[in-house]
Structures are given as structure tokens and as C-alpha cells.
Coordinates of C-alpha atoms in Angstrom, one line a residue:
M28 CA -0.1 0.0 -0.1
K29 CA 1.3 3.4 -0.9
C30 CA -0.4 6.7 -0.1
G31 CA -0.5 9.6 -2.7
N32 CA 1.0 13.0 -2.0
A33 CA -2.4 14.7 -1.4
V34 CA -1.9 18.5 -1.5
H35 CA -4.2 20.9 0.3
G36 CA -3.8 24.1 -1.9
G37 CA -5.2 27.5 -1.7
M38 CA -4.0 28.2 1.7
F39 CA -0.4 29.3 1.6
E40 CA -0.8 32.7 2.3
F41 CA -3.2 32.2 5.1
T42 CA -1.3 29.3 6.4
S43 CA 2.0 31.1 6.4
Q44 CA 0.6 34.3 8.1
V45 CA -1.0 32.0 10.9
F46 CA 2.5 30.3 11.2
S47 CA 4.3 33.6 11.3
S48 CA 2.1 35.1 13.9
A49 CA 0.9 32.2 16.2
Q50 CA 4.0 30.6 17.4
T51 CA 4.6 32.8 20.7
V52 CA 3.3 30.9 23.6
K53 CA 2.9 32.4 27.1
K54 CA 4.9 30.6 29.5
E55 CA 3.2 28.8 32.2
E56 CA 4.0 30.0 35.7
G57 CA 2.4 30.8 39.0
E58 CA 1.0 34.4 39.1
H59 CA 2.8 36.6 41.7
P60 CA 0.9 39.1 43.6
V61 CA 1.0 42.6 41.8
S62 CA 1.0 46.0 43.5
K63 CA -2.2 47.7 42.8
K64 CA -2.0 50.6 40.0
P65 CA -3.6 54.1 40.2
K66 CA -6.7 54.1 38.4
R67 CA -6.5 55.7 34.9
T68 CA -8.8 58.5 33.7
K69 CA -11.1 57.8 30.6
E70 CA -8.6 59.9 28.4
E71 CA -5.7 58.1 29.7
I72 CA -7.3 54.7 28.8
E73 CA -8.4 55.9 25.4
E74 CA -5.1 57.4 24.5
A75 CA -3.3 54.0 25.4
R76 CA -6.0 52.2 23.3
L77 CA -5.2 54.2 20.2
V78 CA -1.4 53.9 20.8
K79 CA -1.7 50.1 21.1
I80 CA -3.7 50.2 17.9
K81 CA -1.0 52.2 16.0
K82 CA 1.6 50.0 17.4
K83 CA 0.0 46.8 15.9
E84 CA -0.7 48.5 12.5
E85 CA 3.1 49.6 12.5
E86 CA 4.1 46.1 13.2
E87 CA 1.8 44.6 10.7
Q88 CA 3.2 46.9 8.0
S89 CA 6.6 45.9 8.8
R90 CA 6.1 42.5 9.1
W91 CA 8.4 40.2 6.9
R92 CA 6.0 38.5 4.4
W93 CA 8.4 35.9 3.7
W94 CA 5.7 33.5 2.5
E95 CA 4.9 35.7 -0.5
E96 CA 8.7 35.4 -1.7
E97 CA 10.1 32.9 -3.9
K98 CA 11.3 29.6 -2.0
Y99 CA 15.1 29.0 -2.1
E100 CA 16.2 25.9 -3.7
D101 CA 16.4 22.5 -1.8
G102 CA 18.6 22.9 1.1
V103 CA 19.2 26.4 1.3
K104 CA 17.9 28.1 4.5
W105 CA 19.2 31.6 4.0
K106 CA 21.4 33.8 1.7
F107 CA 22.4 36.4 4.6
L108 CA 22.8 35.9 8.1
E109 CA 24.6 38.5 10.6
H110 CA 24.5 38.3 14.3
K111 CA 26.4 39.3 17.4
G112 CA 27.1 35.9 18.7
P113 CA 25.8 34.4 22.0
F114 CA 25.8 36.4 25.2
F115 CA 28.2 34.8 27.8
P116 CA 27.1 34.8 31.7
P117 CA 29.4 37.0 33.9
E118 CA 32.7 35.5 35.4
Y119 CA 32.8 34.2 38.6
Q120 CA 33.2 36.8 41.7
P121 CA 35.2 35.3 44.5
L122 CA 33.5 35.4 48.1
P123 CA 33.9 38.4 50.3
D124 CA 36.4 38.1 53.1
N125 CA 33.6 37.5 55.8
V126 CA 32.2 34.5 54.0
N127 CA 34.1 31.3 54.5
F128 CA 34.0 27.7 53.9
Y129 CA 34.9 25.0 56.7
Y130 CA 36.0 21.5 56.7
G131 CA 35.9 19.5 59.9
G132 CA 35.2 22.7 61.7
K133 CA 38.2 24.6 60.4
K134 CA 38.2 27.6 58.1
V135 CA 39.7 26.7 54.8
K136 CA 40.4 29.2 51.9
L137 CA 39.7 27.6 48.7
S138 CA 41.2 28.3 45.2
P139 CA 39.0 30.3 43.0
A140 CA 37.8 27.2 40.8
A141 CA 37.0 25.0 43.8
E142 CA 35.3 27.9 45.7
E143 CA 33.2 28.6 42.5
V144 CA 31.9 24.8 42.4
A145 CA 31.5 24.7 46.3
L146 CA 29.0 27.9 45.8
Y147 CA 27.1 25.8 43.2
F148 CA 26.4 23.1 45.9
A149 CA 25.8 25.7 48.6
Q150 CA 23.2 27.5 46.5
M151 CA 21.1 24.0 46.3
L152 CA 21.2 23.2 50.0
D153 CA 17.4 23.9 50.2
H154 CA 16.7 21.3 47.5
E155 CA 16.3 17.8 47.8
Y156 CA 18.7 17.0 45.3
T157 CA 21.6 17.7 47.7
T158 CA 20.4 14.7 49.9
K159 CA 20.5 12.3 47.1
K160 CA 23.4 9.8 47.3
V161 CA 24.1 9.9 43.5
F162 CA 23.9 13.7 43.3
R163 CA 26.5 13.9 46.2
E164 CA 28.7 11.5 44.7
N165 CA 28.9 12.9 41.4
F166 CA 29.3 16.4 42.9
F167 CA 32.1 15.5 45.1
K168 CA 33.9 13.6 42.3
D169 CA 33.7 16.7 39.9
W170 CA 34.5 19.2 42.8
R171 CA 37.8 17.4 43.7
K172 CA 38.8 17.6 39.7
E173 CA 38.7 21.4 40.5
M174 CA 40.7 21.4 43.4
T175 CA 44.3 21.9 43.6
H176 CA 46.6 19.0 44.7
E177 CA 46.7 20.4 48.6
E178 CA 43.1 20.8 48.7
R179 CA 42.3 17.1 47.4
S180 CA 44.8 16.0 50.1
L181 CA 42.8 17.7 52.9
I182 CA 39.0 17.6 51.6
K183 CA 38.1 13.8 51.3
D184 CA 34.7 13.6 53.0
L185 CA 31.6 15.5 52.0
D186 CA 30.0 15.1 55.3
K187 CA 32.7 17.0 56.9
C188 CA 32.1 20.0 54.5
D189 CA 30.3 23.0 55.9
F190 CA 28.7 25.4 53.4
G191 CA 26.6 27.1 55.8
E192 CA 27.9 30.7 55.2
L193 CA 28.0 30.3 51.5
H194 CA 24.4 29.4 51.6
A195 CA 23.4 32.2 53.9
M196 CA 25.1 34.8 51.6
H197 CA 23.2 33.1 48.7
K198 CA 19.9 33.3 50.5
A199 CA 20.7 37.0 51.5
K200 CA 21.1 37.9 47.7
V201 CA 17.8 36.1 46.7
E202 CA 16.0 38.2 49.5
A203 CA 17.6 41.5 48.2
R204 CA 16.5 40.7 44.8
K205 CA 13.0 40.3 45.9
N206 CA 13.1 43.4 48.0
M207 CA 14.5 45.8 45.4
T208 CA 12.9 49.1 44.9
K209 CA 10.9 50.1 41.6
E210 CA 13.8 52.2 40.7
E211 CA 16.4 49.3 41.2
K212 CA 14.1 47.0 39.2
L213 CA 13.8 49.5 36.5
V214 CA 17.6 49.8 36.2
L215 CA 17.7 46.1 36.0
K216 CA 15.1 45.9 33.4
E217 CA 16.7 48.5 31.3
A218 CA 20.1 46.6 31.5
N219 CA 18.5 43.4 30.4
L220 CA 16.8 45.2 27.4
K221 CA 20.0 46.7 26.4
I222 CA 21.4 43.0 26.2
V223 CA 18.3 41.8 24.1
D224 CA 18.5 44.7 21.9
E225 CA 22.4 43.9 21.1
Y226 CA 22.3 40.2 21.3
G227 CA 18.6 39.1 20.8
F228 CA 18.2 39.9 17.2
C229 CA 19.9 38.9 13.8
L230 CA 19.5 39.9 10.2
L231 CA 18.2 37.1 8.2
D232 CA 18.2 37.8 4.5
H233 CA 18.5 41.7 5.5
H234 CA 15.3 41.4 7.9
K235 CA 15.4 41.7 11.5
E236 CA 14.5 38.7 13.2
R237 CA 14.4 37.6 17.0
I238 CA 16.8 35.0 18.4
G239 CA 15.2 32.4 20.7
N240 CA 17.9 31.4 23.4
F241 CA 20.7 33.9 22.7
K242 CA 22.3 33.4 26.3
I243 CA 24.9 30.8 27.1
E244 CA 23.6 28.6 30.0
P245 CA 25.7 29.5 33.0
P246 CA 27.9 26.7 34.9
G247 CA 26.2 24.8 37.7
L248 CA 25.3 21.3 38.8
F249 CA 23.4 19.3 36.4
R250 CA 20.2 18.0 37.9
G251 CA 18.4 16.1 35.2
R252 CA 14.8 14.6 35.0
G253 CA 13.8 12.0 37.5
E254 CA 16.5 9.8 38.9
H255 CA 19.1 10.6 36.4
P256 CA 22.4 8.8 36.9
K257 CA 24.6 11.9 36.2
Q258 CA 22.7 14.3 38.5
G259 CA 25.3 16.5 40.7
M260 CA 27.9 16.5 38.0
L261 CA 29.5 20.0 37.2
K262 CA 28.1 21.6 34.0
K263 CA 31.2 23.5 33.1
R264 CA 31.6 27.1 32.0
I265 CA 31.3 27.5 28.3
Q266 CA 34.0 29.8 26.7
P267 CA 34.1 31.4 23.3
E268 CA 36.9 28.8 22.5
D269 CA 34.0 26.1 22.8
V270 CA 31.8 27.9 20.4
I271 CA 31.1 27.6 16.6
I272 CA 29.9 30.6 14.9
N273 CA 27.5 30.3 11.7
C274 CA 27.1 33.4 9.5
S275 CA 27.2 34.4 5.8
R276 CA 30.5 35.3 4.3
E277 CA 29.3 38.7 3.6
S278 CA 28.3 39.6 7.2
S279 CA 30.4 41.1 9.9
V280 CA 31.8 38.1 11.9
P281 CA 30.6 38.5 15.7
V282 CA 33.4 40.0 17.9
P283 CA 34.4 37.5 20.8
P284 CA 34.9 38.7 24.2
A285 CA 38.3 40.5 25.0
G286 CA 41.0 38.0 25.2
H287 CA 39.1 35.1 23.7
R288 CA 38.6 33.5 20.0
W289 CA 35.8 31.5 18.6
K290 CA 36.4 27.7 18.0
E291 CA 35.5 28.2 14.5
V292 CA 33.6 30.3 12.0
R293 CA 31.2 28.6 9.6
H294 CA 29.2 29.9 6.7
D295 CA 26.8 26.9 6.2
N296 CA 23.4 28.2 4.9
S297 CA 22.1 24.7 4.7
V298 CA 21.5 24.7 8.8
T299 CA 19.3 27.0 10.8
W300 CA 21.6 27.5 13.9
L301 CA 23.6 30.8 14.5
A302 CA 26.2 29.2 17.1
S303 CA 26.7 25.7 18.6
W304 CA 28.9 24.1 21.2
T305 CA 29.0 20.7 23.0
E306 CA 28.0 20.5 26.4
N307 CA 30.1 18.1 28.9
I308 CA 27.5 16.3 30.7
Q309 CA 25.8 14.3 27.7
G310 CA 28.1 15.3 25.1
S311 CA 25.4 16.8 23.1
I312 CA 25.5 19.4 20.7
K313 CA 23.4 22.8 21.9
Y314 CA 22.4 25.5 19.5
I315 CA 21.4 29.1 19.3
M316 CA 18.2 29.3 17.1
L317 CA 15.8 31.8 16.0
N318 CA 12.6 32.6 17.8
A319 CA 9.4 30.4 17.3
N320 CA 7.8 32.8 15.3
S321 CA 10.7 33.6 12.8
K322 CA 10.7 32.6 9.2
L323 CA 12.8 29.5 9.5
K324 CA 10.5 28.2 12.4
G325 CA 7.3 29.1 10.5
E326 CA 8.5 27.3 7.3
K327 CA 9.5 24.1 9.3
D328 CA 6.1 24.0 11.1
W329 CA 4.1 24.6 8.0
E330 CA 5.9 21.6 6.4
K331 CA 5.2 19.6 9.5
Y332 CA 1.6 20.2 9.6
E333 CA 1.2 19.8 5.8
V334 CA 2.7 16.2 6.3
A335 CA 0.2 15.4 9.1
R336 CA -2.7 16.9 6.9
K337 CA -1.5 14.3 4.0
L338 CA -2.0 11.7 6.5
K339 CA -5.8 12.1 6.8
S340 CA -6.2 11.0 3.1
C341 CA -4.6 7.5 3.8
V342 CA -4.8 7.0 7.5
D343 CA -7.8 4.4 7.0
D344 CA -5.7 2.4 4.6
I345 CA -2.6 2.4 7.1
R346 CA -5.1 1.4 9.9
N347 CA -6.7 -1.4 7.9
Q348 CA -3.0 -2.4 7.0
Y349 CA -1.9 -2.8 10.5
N350 CA -5.0 -4.4 11.7
Q351 CA -4.3 -7.4 9.1
D352 CA -0.7 -7.5 10.2
L353 CA -1.9 -8.5 13.7
K354 CA -2.7 -11.9 12.2
S355 CA 0.6 -12.2 10.3
K356 CA 2.6 -15.3 10.2
E357 CA 5.8 -13.2 11.0
M358 CA 6.3 -12.3 14.7
G359 CA 8.2 -9.1 13.7
T360 CA 5.2 -7.8 11.5
R361 CA 2.8 -8.6 14.5
Q362 CA 5.1 -6.5 16.9
R363 CA 5.2 -3.6 14.5
A364 CA 1.2 -3.8 14.1
V365 CA 0.9 -3.6 18.0
A366 CA 3.4 -0.9 18.3
L367 CA 1.6 1.1 15.3
Y368 CA -1.7 0.7 17.2
F369 CA -0.3 2.1 20.4
I370 CA 1.4 5.0 18.5
D371 CA -2.1 5.6 16.8
K372 CA -4.5 5.2 19.5
L373 CA -2.6 6.5 22.5
A374 CA 0.0 8.9 20.8
L375 CA 2.9 7.2 22.3
R376 CA 6.4 8.6 21.5
A377 CA 8.2 5.9 19.3
G378 CA 11.2 5.9 21.6
N379 CA 14.9 5.6 20.7
E380 CA 17.9 3.4 21.9
K381 CA 20.1 4.9 24.5
E382 CA 23.4 3.8 25.9
E383 CA 22.7 1.8 29.2
G384 CA 23.7 3.9 32.1
E385 CA 24.4 7.2 30.2
T386 CA 20.8 8.7 30.6
A387 CA 17.7 8.2 33.1
D388 CA 15.7 5.0 32.4
T389 CA 13.0 6.5 30.0
V390 CA 11.5 4.7 27.3
G391 CA 8.9 4.8 24.3
C392 CA 6.8 2.5 22.4
C393 CA 9.5 0.5 20.7
S394 CA 11.7 0.3 23.7
L395 CA 9.0 -0.9 26.3
R396 CA 10.1 -3.7 28.4
V397 CA 7.8 -6.4 30.0
E398 CA 7.9 -4.8 33.3
H399 CA 6.1 -1.8 31.7
I400 CA 2.9 -3.5 31.1
T401 CA 0.4 -5.4 32.9
L402 CA -2.4 -7.4 31.2
H403 CA -5.8 -7.8 32.6
E404 CA -8.7 -9.9 31.2
K405 CA -11.2 -7.8 33.1
L406 CA -10.6 -4.5 34.9
E407 CA -13.1 -1.9 36.2
G408 CA -15.9 -3.3 33.9
N409 CA -13.8 -3.5 30.8
E410 CA -12.2 -6.5 28.9
C411 CA -8.7 -6.9 27.4
V412 CA -7.2 -3.9 29.4
V413 CA -3.5 -3.0 29.1
E414 CA -2.1 -1.3 32.2
F415 CA 1.0 0.8 31.3
D416 CA 3.6 2.3 33.8
F417 CA 6.7 3.6 32.6
L418 CA 8.9 6.8 32.6
G419 CA 8.6 8.6 29.2
K420 CA 10.4 11.5 27.9
D421 CA 12.0 14.0 30.5
S422 CA 11.3 11.2 33.1
I423 CA 7.4 12.0 33.1
R424 CA 5.6 9.0 34.1
Y425 CA 3.2 7.7 31.8
Y426 CA 0.4 5.4 33.6
N427 CA -2.8 4.5 31.9
K428 CA -5.3 1.6 31.7
V429 CA -6.7 1.1 28.1
P430 CA -9.0 -1.3 26.7
V431 CA -7.6 -2.7 23.5
V432 CA -9.0 -5.0 20.9
R433 CA -8.9 -8.7 21.3
K434 CA -6.4 -9.1 18.5
V435 CA -4.0 -6.7 20.1
F436 CA -4.5 -8.2 23.6
K437 CA -3.8 -11.8 22.3
N438 CA -0.7 -10.7 20.7
L439 CA 0.8 -9.1 23.9
K440 CA 0.0 -12.3 25.7
L441 CA 2.2 -14.0 23.0
F442 CA 5.0 -11.2 23.2
L443 CA 5.2 -12.1 27.0
V444 CA 6.0 -15.8 26.7
N445 CA 9.3 -16.8 28.2
K446 CA 10.3 -13.5 29.0
Q447 CA 11.7 -11.8 32.2
P448 CA 10.6 -8.3 33.3
G449 CA 13.6 -6.6 32.0
D450 CA 13.1 -8.1 28.6
D451 CA 12.2 -6.0 25.6
L452 CA 8.4 -6.2 24.6
F453 CA 9.1 -5.7 21.1
D454 CA 12.3 -7.7 20.6
R455 CA 12.2 -7.9 17.1
L456 CA 11.4 -4.0 16.3
N457 CA 13.3 -0.8 16.8
T458 CA 12.2 2.8 15.8
A459 CA 14.3 2.9 12.6
M460 CA 12.5 -0.2 11.4
L461 CA 9.1 1.1 12.3
N462 CA 9.8 4.5 10.5
K463 CA 11.1 2.9 7.5
H464 CA 7.9 0.9 7.0
L465 CA 6.0 4.1 7.6
S466 CA 7.8 5.9 4.9
S467 CA 6.8 3.2 2.6
L468 CA 3.2 3.8 3.2
M469 CA 3.5 7.5 2.9
P470 CA 6.4 9.7 1.9
G471 CA 7.6 11.7 5.1
L472 CA 5.4 9.5 7.3
T473 CA 7.1 8.6 10.8
A474 CA 5.8 7.8 14.2
K475 CA 5.9 11.5 15.2
V476 CA 3.5 12.5 12.5
F477 CA 1.0 10.3 13.8
R478 CA 1.3 11.9 17.0
T479 CA 0.9 15.4 15.6
Y480 CA -1.9 14.2 13.4
N481 CA -3.9 12.8 16.4
A482 CA -3.2 15.8 18.4
S483 CA -4.6 18.2 15.8
I484 CA -7.6 15.9 15.3
T485 CA -8.1 15.9 19.0
L486 CA -8.1 19.7 19.3
Q487 CA -10.4 20.1 16.3
Q488 CA -13.0 17.7 17.8
Q489 CA -12.9 19.1 21.1
L490 CA -13.2 22.7 19.9
K491 CA -16.2 21.7 18.0
E492 CA -18.0 20.1 20.9
L493 CA -16.9 22.7 23.7
T494 CA -17.2 26.1 21.8
N495 CA -20.7 28.0 21.4
K496 CA -21.3 31.1 19.4
S497 CA -22.9 32.8 22.2
D498 CA -19.8 32.3 24.4
N499 CA -17.9 35.6 25.5
M500 CA -14.2 36.0 25.3
A501 CA -13.5 34.6 28.6
E502 CA -15.5 31.2 28.0
K503 CA -13.9 30.8 24.7
L504 CA -10.6 31.0 26.1
L505 CA -11.7 28.5 28.9
S506 CA -13.0 26.2 25.9
Y507 CA -9.9 26.5 23.9
N508 CA -7.6 25.8 27.1
R509 CA -10.1 22.6 27.8
A510 CA -9.4 21.5 24.3
N511 CA -5.7 22.0 24.6
R512 CA -5.9 20.2 27.8
A513 CA -7.3 17.1 26.1
V514 CA -4.5 17.2 23.6
A515 CA -1.7 17.8 26.4
I516 CA -3.3 14.6 28.3
L517 CA -3.2 12.5 25.2
C518 CA 0.4 13.4 24.7
N519 CA 1.3 13.1 28.5
H520 CA 2.4 16.8 28.7
Q521 CA 2.6 16.9 32.4
R522 CA 4.3 19.6 35.0
A523 CA 4.4 19.9 38.6
P524 CA 2.2 22.5 40.1
P525 CA 3.9 25.8 40.3
K526 CA 5.2 26.6 43.8
T527 CA 3.1 29.7 44.1
F528 CA -0.1 27.9 42.8
D529 CA -2.0 27.8 46.3
Q530 CA -1.1 31.3 47.3
S531 CA -2.1 32.5 43.7
M532 CA -5.5 30.7 44.0
A533 CA -6.1 32.1 47.4
N534 CA -5.4 35.8 46.1
L535 CA -7.9 35.2 43.1
Q536 CA -10.5 33.6 45.3
A537 CA -10.2 36.8 47.7
K538 CA -10.7 39.0 44.5
I539 CA -13.7 36.6 43.6
D540 CA -15.3 37.0 47.0
A541 CA -14.7 40.8 47.0
R542 CA -16.3 41.1 43.4
K543 CA -19.4 39.3 44.6
E544 CA -19.7 41.6 47.3
T545 CA -19.5 44.5 44.9
L546 CA -22.1 42.8 42.7
A547 CA -24.5 42.3 45.7
L548 CA -24.0 46.2 46.6
A549 CA -24.5 47.0 42.9
K550 CA -27.8 45.1 42.8
T551 CA -29.2 46.5 46.1
E552 CA -28.4 50.2 44.6
L553 CA -30.3 49.2 41.3
K554 CA -33.2 47.9 43.1
Q555 CA -33.3 51.1 45.3
A556 CA -32.9 53.2 42.3
K557 CA -35.8 51.5 40.4
K558 CA -38.0 52.0 43.5
E559 CA -37.3 55.6 43.7
A560 CA -37.9 56.1 40.0
K561 CA -41.2 54.1 40.3
N562 CA -42.6 56.0 43.5
K563 CA -41.8 59.5 43.1
G564 CA -39.4 59.9 40.0
T565 CA -36.0 61.1 40.2
S566 CA -34.0 64.1 39.5
D567 CA -31.4 62.0 37.5
P568 CA -33.5 59.9 34.8
K569 CA -30.3 58.1 33.7
L570 CA -29.6 56.8 37.2
V571 CA -31.4 53.5 36.7
E572 CA -29.6 52.8 33.4
R573 CA -26.3 53.6 35.1
K574 CA -26.9 51.2 37.9
K575 CA -27.8 48.5 35.4
A576 CA -24.5 49.1 33.5
A577 CA -22.7 48.7 37.0
V578 CA -24.3 45.4 37.5
K579 CA -23.7 44.0 34.1
R580 CA -20.0 45.1 34.3
C581 CA -19.7 43.4 37.8
E582 CA -21.2 40.3 36.5
E583 CA -18.8 40.1 33.5
Q584 CA -15.8 40.7 35.8
L585 CA -16.8 37.9 38.1
L586 CA -17.6 35.4 35.5
K587 CA -14.2 36.2 34.0
M588 CA -12.5 35.5 37.6
E589 CA -14.6 32.3 38.1
V590 CA -13.6 31.1 34.6
Q591 CA -10.0 32.0 35.4
A592 CA -10.2 30.2 38.6
T593 CA -11.6 27.1 36.9
D594 CA -9.0 27.2 34.2
R595 CA -5.9 27.5 36.5
E596 CA -7.4 24.6 38.8
E597 CA -7.9 22.1 35.8
N598 CA -4.4 22.9 34.3
K599 CA -2.3 23.1 37.4
Q600 CA -0.6 19.7 36.6
I601 CA -1.0 19.9 32.7
A602 CA 1.7 21.6 30.6
L603 CA -0.2 23.3 27.9
G604 CA 2.7 24.9 26.3
T605 CA 4.3 22.1 24.7
S606 CA 1.3 21.2 22.7
K607 CA 0.5 24.9 21.7
L608 CA 4.0 25.3 20.3
N609 CA 4.7 22.0 18.8
Y610 CA 1.6 19.9 18.2
L611 CA -1.3 22.1 17.2
D612 CA -1.9 23.3 14.0
P613 CA -2.8 26.8 14.3
R614 CA -5.2 26.9 11.5
I615 CA -7.7 24.7 13.3
I616 CA -7.9 27.4 16.1
I617 CA -8.3 30.2 13.3
G618 CA -10.8 27.7 11.5
S619 CA -12.9 27.2 14.6
T620 CA -13.5 31.0 15.1
R621 CA -14.8 31.7 11.6
T622 CA -18.5 31.9 10.9
Q623 CA -20.5 29.2 9.1
N624 CA -20.3 31.3 6.0
E625 CA -16.6 31.4 5.9
Q626 CA -14.3 28.8 4.5
Q627 CA -13.6 26.1 7.2
H628 CA -10.0 24.9 7.3
S629 CA -9.6 21.4 9.1
I630 CA -6.7 19.2 9.2

């Protein structure tokens, strides 16, 4: 079976505008209490509104309409690229004379290199990490590498080390930052904006584009996700000598910091990164890339979603194929069929092979082990239930009880025969084999495309079910977030509740209670105004109308707050940002907001 290259035409300009403008996602974080601002006059509000409108118009006029330009030949990403290079964190500042490190109760003056690493550990004393055996062992091993010979001869037991004064100094600095005056915060903000202006933008084909992550990550202690075997190891300071710069030959090469030089300067227009280096923990390459709403990201996303759209035209044939393969005489073919069933129905990641002991014990569909599933003939009123329990990407636990078709259940029982808990469930399959098979069914098809397709289909179905034409903006936003939440649950995008969540909800509930009191008072005043107008008339004939408007305004504000509270509570452990940025075709959101008379865009 081979799927054709069905193309959804007539949308390129619309599509590109959506991808150009819809990529920026608000970060999910706990809300911090904000000081009350002085009430603005109607004139000030109107002036601010007009300024905002004018700014939007100017931005729209200056927007680079790259989707209207002729595309480059295959493999060429840009023809001109100029930037300032990465921004490096400040050099280490030695401890003041009144802050000391102690070993065995005695003051020890550490060398600058050893002192810096000691401070990294001291800064984390409030974290659970510093109590973990693996973290402490890895830290101590790497710390000793930074010590002088004399320091290594003296410091041999981490339990005898006293980082108390270093930790107290760090806490004092944190508190000082929290208690900065408005003027101090403004100075800091202006300094940061200056850095963004200098390093946060580049010229791509002579158009100004925002850079995503232009700052080099500061050194520190590696944490990792879950029980990572390398937690506690020293993330070394990245120097310009470690960094490869990529820019065009005609551009001005970024100037390295004084006294340094770049590792290499390249002029490779077949890649989209501006700078790269190799980090020392995993040996992986890190990149500085353009912002999510840049031309390069927009083009990449458009291509990704177009492949997912093409899948719609042949997904039924593919499903029929893997259902037939469940009865194959070849065990490898059966395993591939069951894996595809899981990837399609549960949006599981395919999974990739990793060297044992190098990373946390995380798996995907193709790397599932016997210990990761439990089969139940009957469970909670359902038949043929598979219970999954494993650590997925970023050590996020995937736990799910899923009823499956009888043929899949029988095959799983067969796969488990004569296997130990640590054995591979799919011992005759890997991700490369699976993707090779998928590409034979449809050009460009991979396991990840299935995940993107099912995420977008879920969003489309949920928006259709949840939204109503009569909804106000707050209700529409709640419906969208609920639809997004369904996608995040499907893709297992979880997060820990923000540390400030409880306080944030308490603050919001206090505002809701206050608004209810205001509404009750407004209703009482409206009732009184109506009574006076009916009995004896009033000198102010518009009083009743004003009171009605006040009640309506209070009701709208209360509804908005209550919707906000519901939204926060429902999503406190769900990471919406990942699916928004990487899995949801923005055309679906745009299409769902259009009236019935307008063209509808679906996946």
C-alpha cells in the first residue's frame, strides 16, 4: 500500500501568516501578587488604546511577508545571516572575606575554581537533590577535579564540609533581589533590555528576526529529570573557544569577548543555527536558534503540519493494514502492528535506543519492556485492558489503563511468553525499522507524524464540542484551554504544580469574594434606584441605566474571574505550552473562530 501526495492547496498565504504570528506561547507559571496601580482616567485609557492600535498597525506593515517570496532551492535556508554571537554569563566573583568555607570545623580558603563549584552546591542546600546519594557522589567527584593538589589531600569527605556561610550569603542575595525598589528594578530591566537589543536579534536575508535562546547557560550542577544517573555533575563554563559561529561570508563576524577567540567560524546556509557548542554532561550539541515566530520556524512548522494533513487521506488504509498485520505469520510484523496500534491510539512516542547508564531510564513505544505493562482480562468493567506504567521523555511518568481490541491483547500475551521483566516487549522491532515501514506507506510519514495528526484531530473535535457562538471571550478561552488540555493529556504533557499555585489561587479567590460583595451592593443600589424612580420619580433619569450598567459590568468581571479560577485549577498539573508550540496546527484554531459562511479549515 502506498499513499499519494495529496496537497491541500489555496491556503499558502493564510497558512504562512498564521504560522508567522501564532508561534509565541505564554510561559506557564504561577501568578505573583502585583501591587495595585493607580486608576487611570477615561482619556488615559483611550489614549493607551489608540497607541496600542497604532503599534499593531505599524508591526503589521513592517512584518516580513516571507511566504510571498520565492522559495530557495532545496537545502538552502538563508542567503544572508548576521548576528552578534551568544551572550556569555558573567565571570565568577570570589567570595567576600567575611564568608568562609569550613572543613572539619576549620576555616579553609579555597582556590577560585574550587570555591566557585562549592558555591553551586551551597546554593542548592534547600533542594532535595543535595540529599541524594548519586547527586552527592557525582558532585564530590567533579568538585575534587577542580581542587588543587593540597585541597584534594585535605578534603576527602563531603559530610565534613560546611557550606553554611556560602548558603546564607546566597539566601541574602535572593531576598535582596525580592526586596528591590521600583527604581532598582527599572535599572535592572533597562540593562536586560539593552542586552536583548544587542544580542537578541539577527539579520536574516536583511530582515530583523528575533533570536530564541541567545544566552549561554551559566555553569552549575546538573540536575536532570527523575533519577538521572549524572545528577550532581559539574556543568562546566562555556568559553568562546568552545563555540562555533555560523553566519554568511558577507556579514560582519561576531566579535568574541576580549582575550578570547571562537572555536570556528562557518558559513553554512544549509542549517538554521547561529552558534553551537558541545556540553560536557551528555556530550550533546547545543544550538542558538531563531525565535519560534521566525521565518525558519514558520516554514518548518508549515511543512510538519502539511505532512500531518496528508496523513488524513490515507490513515484509514494504514489502519486497515496494521489490523491485518496483527494476524501475520511473522512475529516481527505482528510486533510492528501492535506498536503502530499504540502509537496511533495512545499517541505514544516511538522511543529511541540509548546507551545503558548514560541517561535516565526512559522509554518509548518501541523500547517498552515486559515490566512496563500488565495485562488484565477484566478490569473496572472493561475487557482486555493493558495497564501501562513507565517513564517517558523527560522522566515524566506515563500511567494509563487502556481497553484494547482482542487481537492486540492476544498478541501481547504471546509477546510475553518466556520473557523476564527486564526483556524488551518488542524484541524484533526498533524505531528505525518502524519509521522505514511508515515511509514506505506515505513519503515523510514517521511515528511523530501520527502523534501530530492525532493531537490536531483531538483539538479539532474538542473545539467543535466545547465552543458555542454565544460564548463571551472568557468562555471561549476556557473552551480553548480545555481542548488544549485534552491534547496535552493525550500526549502526556505534565508538569509539577507551580510553587506559588496555592497562594495564587487564594489571591484569586479573595478577588472573587470581593467582586461578589461588589455585585451584591450594585444589585441593591439598582433595586433602590428602580423603587425611587417608580414611586416619586428622580432628578436623574439616567440613574437606573447607570446602575444596570454597573451590575452588568460586575457580573462580567465576576464571570471572568470564576472562569480563570476554573482554568487554573484544571491545568495546574498539565503543561499546555508544549502542545501549543509543537503539536497544534494553528489553522484549526483560526478555522474554529470563523463563521459558518466562511471557509472552514480542518486538518
